[in-house]
mmCIF file of C-alpha atoms in Angstrom:
data_model
loop_
_atom_site.group_PDB
_atom_site.id
_atom_site.type_symbol
_atom_site.label_atom_id
_atom_site.label_comp_id
_atom_site.label_asym_id
_atom_site.label_seq_id
_atom_site.Cartn_x
_atom_site.Cartn_y
_atom_site.Cartn_z
ATOM 1 C CA MET A 1 35.773 112.524 52.115
ATOM 2 C CA GLY A 2 32.793 110.976 50.385
ATOM 3 C CA SER A 3 31.828 108.618 47.621
ATOM 4 C CA PRO A 4 31.194 109.753 44.049
ATOM 5 C CA LYS A 5 28.083 108.762 42.128
ATOM 6 C CA VAL A 6 28.788 105.914 39.720
ATOM 7 C CA ASP A 7 26.696 103.660 37.493
ATOM 8 C CA ARG A 8 24.715 100.888 39.248
ATOM 9 C CA SER A 9 26.514 98.114 37.382
ATOM 10 C CA LEU A 10 29.847 99.520 38.609
ATOM 11 C CA GLN A 11 28.408 99.773 42.145
ATOM 12 C CA ARG A 12 27.531 96.054 41.984
ATOM 13 C CA VAL A 13 31.047 95.124 40.822
ATOM 14 C CA LEU A 14 32.588 97.180 43.635
ATOM 15 C CA ALA A 15 30.317 95.598 46.245
ATOM 16 C CA HIS A 16 30.939 92.084 44.897
ATOM 17 C CA ARG A 17 34.702 92.595 45.207
ATOM 18 C CA GLN A 18 34.432 94.192 48.681
ATOM 19 C CA LEU A 19 35.646 97.526 47.321
ATOM 20 C CA PHE A 20 34.444 101.050 47.949
ATOM 21 C CA LEU A 21 35.225 104.537 46.681
ATOM 22 C CA ARG A 22 36.270 107.594 48.629
ATOM 23 C CA THR A 23 37.328 111.036 47.486
ATOM 24 C CA GLU A 24 40.003 113.582 48.317
ATOM 25 C CA HIS A 25 40.804 117.116 47.177
ATOM 26 C CA GLY A 26 37.197 118.205 46.859
ATOM 27 C CA GLY A 27 36.252 115.156 44.784
ATOM 28 C CA ARG A 28 38.996 115.622 42.181
ATOM 29 C CA THR A 29 40.695 112.404 43.355
ATOM 30 C CA VAL A 30 38.699 109.167 43.588
ATOM 31 C CA ILE A 31 40.341 106.350 45.520
ATOM 32 C CA VAL A 32 39.378 102.684 45.060
ATOM 33 C CA CYS A 33 39.807 100.836 48.371
ATOM 34 C CA LEU A 34 39.505 97.291 49.643
ATOM 35 C CA GLN A 35 37.351 96.892 52.764
ATOM 36 C CA ASP A 36 39.973 95.691 55.215
ATOM 37 C CA GLY A 37 38.331 96.725 58.482
ATOM 38 C CA SER A 38 40.025 100.102 58.694
ATOM 39 C CA ARG A 39 38.142 103.381 58.263
ATOM 40 C CA ASP A 40 39.914 104.340 55.032
ATOM 41 C CA GLY A 41 40.376 100.840 53.578
ATOM 42 C CA PHE A 42 43.412 99.567 51.681
ATOM 43 C CA GLU A 43 44.063 101.611 48.548
ATOM 44 C CA ILE A 44 44.421 99.622 45.325
ATOM 45 C CA GLY A 45 44.184 102.523 42.910
ATOM 46 C CA ARG A 46 43.051 106.075 42.243
ATOM 47 C CA VAL A 47 41.742 108.311 39.510
ATOM 48 C CA LEU A 48 42.996 111.904 39.502
ATOM 49 C CA SER A 49 41.115 114.539 37.505
ATOM 50 C CA GLY A 50 42.632 117.761 36.216
ATOM 51 C CA HIS A 51 45.988 115.994 35.951
ATOM 52 C CA GLY A 52 48.434 116.627 33.137
ATOM 53 C CA LYS A 53 47.592 117.310 29.495
ATOM 54 C CA THR A 54 45.025 114.523 29.248
ATOM 55 C CA GLY A 55 42.872 115.608 32.166
ATOM 56 C CA TRP A 56 43.033 112.260 34.008
ATOM 57 C CA ALA A 57 45.590 109.953 35.537
ATOM 58 C CA VAL A 58 44.865 106.408 36.668
ATOM 59 C CA ARG A 59 47.190 104.881 39.272
ATOM 60 C CA HIS A 60 47.025 101.255 40.329
ATOM 61 C CA ARG A 61 48.994 98.585 42.137
ATOM 62 C CA ARG A 62 50.713 96.233 39.733
ATOM 63 C CA ARG A 63 52.449 92.896 40.216
ATOM 64 C CA LEU A 64 56.053 93.129 39.023
ATOM 65 C CA PRO A 65 58.025 90.267 37.410
ATOM 66 C CA ASP A 66 59.891 89.617 40.680
ATOM 67 C CA GLY A 67 56.585 89.029 42.520
ATOM 68 C CA THR A 68 56.620 92.354 44.353
ATOM 69 C CA TYR A 69 54.145 95.172 43.807
ATOM 70 C CA GLY A 70 54.623 98.696 42.582
ATOM 71 C CA VAL A 71 52.462 101.613 41.501
ATOM 72 C CA GLU A 72 51.945 102.361 37.836
ATOM 73 C CA GLU A 73 50.375 105.505 36.409
ATOM 74 C CA ASN A 74 48.564 105.736 33.081
ATOM 75 C CA GLU A 75 47.217 108.886 31.507
ATOM 76 C CA GLY A 76 43.526 108.811 30.772
ATOM 77 C CA LEU A 77 41.632 110.232 27.864
ATOM 78 C CA PRO A 78 39.759 113.413 28.860
ATOM 79 C CA TRP A 79 36.498 112.493 27.101
ATOM 80 C CA ILE A 80 36.177 109.169 28.908
ATOM 81 C CA GLY A 81 34.100 109.426 32.074
ATOM 82 C CA LEU A 82 34.929 108.655 35.676
ATOM 83 C CA ASP A 83 33.147 105.265 35.591
ATOM 84 C CA GLU A 84 35.421 104.052 32.784
ATOM 85 C CA HIS A 85 38.551 105.184 34.620
ATOM 86 C CA ILE A 86 37.425 103.451 37.819
ATOM 87 C CA ALA A 87 36.820 100.333 35.695
ATOM 88 C CA ASP A 88 40.443 100.697 34.482
ATOM 89 C CA VAL A 89 41.608 100.513 38.107
ATOM 90 C CA LEU A 90 39.484 97.390 38.652
ATOM 91 C CA ARG A 91 40.863 95.796 35.499
ATOM 92 C CA LEU A 92 44.508 96.606 36.200
ATOM 93 C CA ALA A 93 45.000 96.616 39.967
ATOM 94 C CA ALA A 94 46.295 93.533 41.756
ATOM 95 C CA TYR A 95 44.953 93.122 45.289
ATOM 96 C CA ALA A 96 44.662 89.356 45.734
ATOM 97 C CA ASP A 97 47.739 89.394 47.965
ATOM 98 C CA VAL A 98 45.910 91.617 50.466
ATOM 99 C CA LEU A 99 42.994 89.191 50.626
ATOM 100 C CA ARG A 100 45.442 86.295 51.009
ATOM 101 C CA ARG A 101 47.158 87.990 53.965
ATOM 102 C CA ARG A 102 43.768 88.629 55.570
ATOM 103 C CA GLU A 103 42.821 84.968 55.086
ATOM 104 C CA VAL A 104 46.067 83.737 56.638
ATOM 105 C CA SER A 105 45.980 86.157 59.585
ATOM 106 C CA SER A 106 42.313 85.502 60.412
ATOM 107 C CA GLY A 107 42.410 81.767 59.724
ATOM 108 C CA THR A 108 39.131 82.051 57.809
ATOM 109 C CA ALA A 109 38.296 82.778 54.206
ATOM 110 C CA THR A 110 35.326 83.105 51.953
ATOM 111 C CA THR A 111 35.578 80.231 49.513
ATOM 112 C CA TYR A 112 34.106 79.152 46.206
ATOM 113 C CA THR A 113 33.612 75.649 44.814
ATOM 114 C CA ALA A 114 33.341 74.424 41.238
ATOM 115 C CA ARG A 115 32.717 71.042 39.626
ATOM 116 C CA LEU A 116 35.308 70.515 36.872
ATOM 117 C CA GLY A 117 35.765 66.765 36.586
ATOM 118 C CA PRO A 118 38.539 64.699 38.223
ATOM 119 C CA GLU A 119 41.387 65.365 35.767
ATOM 120 C CA LEU A 120 40.821 69.106 35.498
ATOM 121 C CA ALA A 121 40.350 69.452 39.264
ATOM 122 C CA ALA A 122 43.657 67.692 39.928
ATOM 123 C CA TRP A 123 45.420 69.849 37.327
ATOM 124 C CA LEU A 124 43.978 73.087 38.734
ATOM 125 C CA ALA A 125 45.039 72.233 42.286
ATOM 126 C CA GLU A 126 48.624 71.831 41.019
ATOM 127 C CA VAL A 127 48.988 75.179 39.185
ATOM 128 C CA PRO A 128 51.756 77.260 40.791
ATOM 129 C CA ALA A 129 49.713 80.442 41.142
ATOM 130 C CA PRO A 130 47.502 81.514 42.671
ATOM 131 C CA GLN A 131 47.697 79.928 46.087
ATOM 132 C CA GLY A 132 44.445 78.770 47.623
ATOM 133 C CA ILE A 133 43.086 76.119 45.220
ATOM 134 C CA THR A 134 42.291 72.674 46.657
ATOM 135 C CA ASP A 135 41.160 69.483 44.931
ATOM 136 C CA LEU A 136 38.218 68.211 47.009
ATOM 137 C CA GLY A 137 37.951 64.920 45.117
ATOM 138 C CA ASP A 138 35.062 63.764 42.949
ATOM 139 C CA GLY A 139 35.931 66.439 40.352
ATOM 140 C CA ARG A 140 35.373 69.400 42.687
ATOM 141 C CA VAL A 141 37.751 72.209 43.661
ATOM 142 C CA ARG A 142 37.661 74.892 46.321
ATOM 143 C CA LEU A 143 39.131 78.339 45.644
ATOM 144 C CA THR A 144 39.762 80.922 48.331
ATOM 145 C CA GLU A 145 38.602 84.485 47.850
ATOM 146 C CA SER A 146 42.181 85.610 47.199
ATOM 147 C CA ALA A 147 42.621 82.981 44.471
ATOM 148 C CA VAL A 148 39.423 84.176 42.801
ATOM 149 C CA ALA A 149 40.550 87.821 43.124
ATOM 150 C CA PHE A 150 43.873 86.924 41.517
ATOM 151 C CA LEU A 151 42.138 85.179 38.630
ATOM 152 C CA ARG A 152 39.705 88.072 38.120
ATOM 153 C CA CYS A 153 42.668 90.341 37.401
ATOM 154 C CA PRO A 154 45.693 88.167 36.625
ATOM 155 C CA SER A 155 49.107 89.738 36.319
ATOM 156 C CA THR A 156 50.280 90.413 32.791
ATOM 157 C CA HIS A 157 53.072 87.959 33.631
ATOM 158 C CA TYR A 158 50.576 85.160 34.331
ATOM 159 C CA VAL A 159 50.775 82.808 31.360
ATOM 160 C CA LEU A 160 48.044 80.232 32.021
ATOM 161 C CA THR A 161 44.800 80.728 30.176
ATOM 162 C CA LEU A 162 42.810 80.552 33.388
ATOM 163 C CA THR A 163 40.608 83.432 34.574
ATOM 164 C CA VAL A 164 37.514 84.247 36.578
ATOM 165 C CA HIS A 165 35.094 86.544 34.781
ATOM 166 C CA PRO A 166 35.520 90.097 36.154
ATOM 167 C CA ASP A 167 31.812 90.557 36.928
ATOM 168 C CA MET A 168 30.419 87.032 37.372
ATOM 169 C CA ASP A 169 31.392 84.001 39.433
ATOM 170 C CA THR A 170 32.481 81.975 36.418
ATOM 171 C CA LEU A 171 35.835 80.191 36.093
ATOM 172 C CA MET A 172 37.033 80.161 32.484
ATOM 173 C CA ILE A 173 39.734 77.835 31.189
ATOM 174 C CA GLU A 174 41.311 78.650 27.817
ATOM 175 C CA GLY A 175 38.459 81.061 27.115
ATOM 176 C CA VAL A 176 36.241 78.187 25.987
ATOM 177 C CA ASN A 177 35.285 76.130 29.022
ATOM 178 C CA ALA A 178 33.255 77.964 31.692
ATOM 179 C CA TYR A 179 32.432 76.587 35.148
ATOM 180 C CA ASN A 180 30.113 78.180 37.694
ATOM 181 C CA LEU A 181 31.633 79.078 41.039
ATOM 182 C CA THR A 182 29.403 78.632 44.073
ATOM 183 C CA ARG A 183 30.206 81.017 46.906
ATOM 184 C CA GLU A 184 30.400 79.397 50.359
ATOM 185 C CA GLU A 185 29.889 81.558 53.431
#
């Protein structure tokens, strides 16, 4: 076991999302894990080198139309580096449900707040997914860590034009309006 060397910007994204990398099979398999308190973490995806005709395979957890999760495998291009394939896992994997379970079981959650205005705050608190968005009044909302994680990597079945930037704490609505998220500890 160990952690492969990756670009600093990717290291920052991993740390920001409470993720870490570990390896298996002499470093030929890189596993992306959520820090869940266990030694090995909760696996959300992996990159396998020397796999198939393409040289790489990227596996990740994916939200299915029925709301359950499965594992999907995509072949990777051999001339693309490890950092890009790990970024594919981060872009495709759905792990907000794990954070949500941790929040519910512990009774505590890291939260974020944003000032959107009264009408937008009320609308956002009423969206059906993700869970964990509260209208605080006075145009402010609070989002739990799992809600932010969900919006960083929304399911392909998620139809609202509502996302959180993958690398920054910025809530984007319809790709035009951006609102800063303030992390509360």
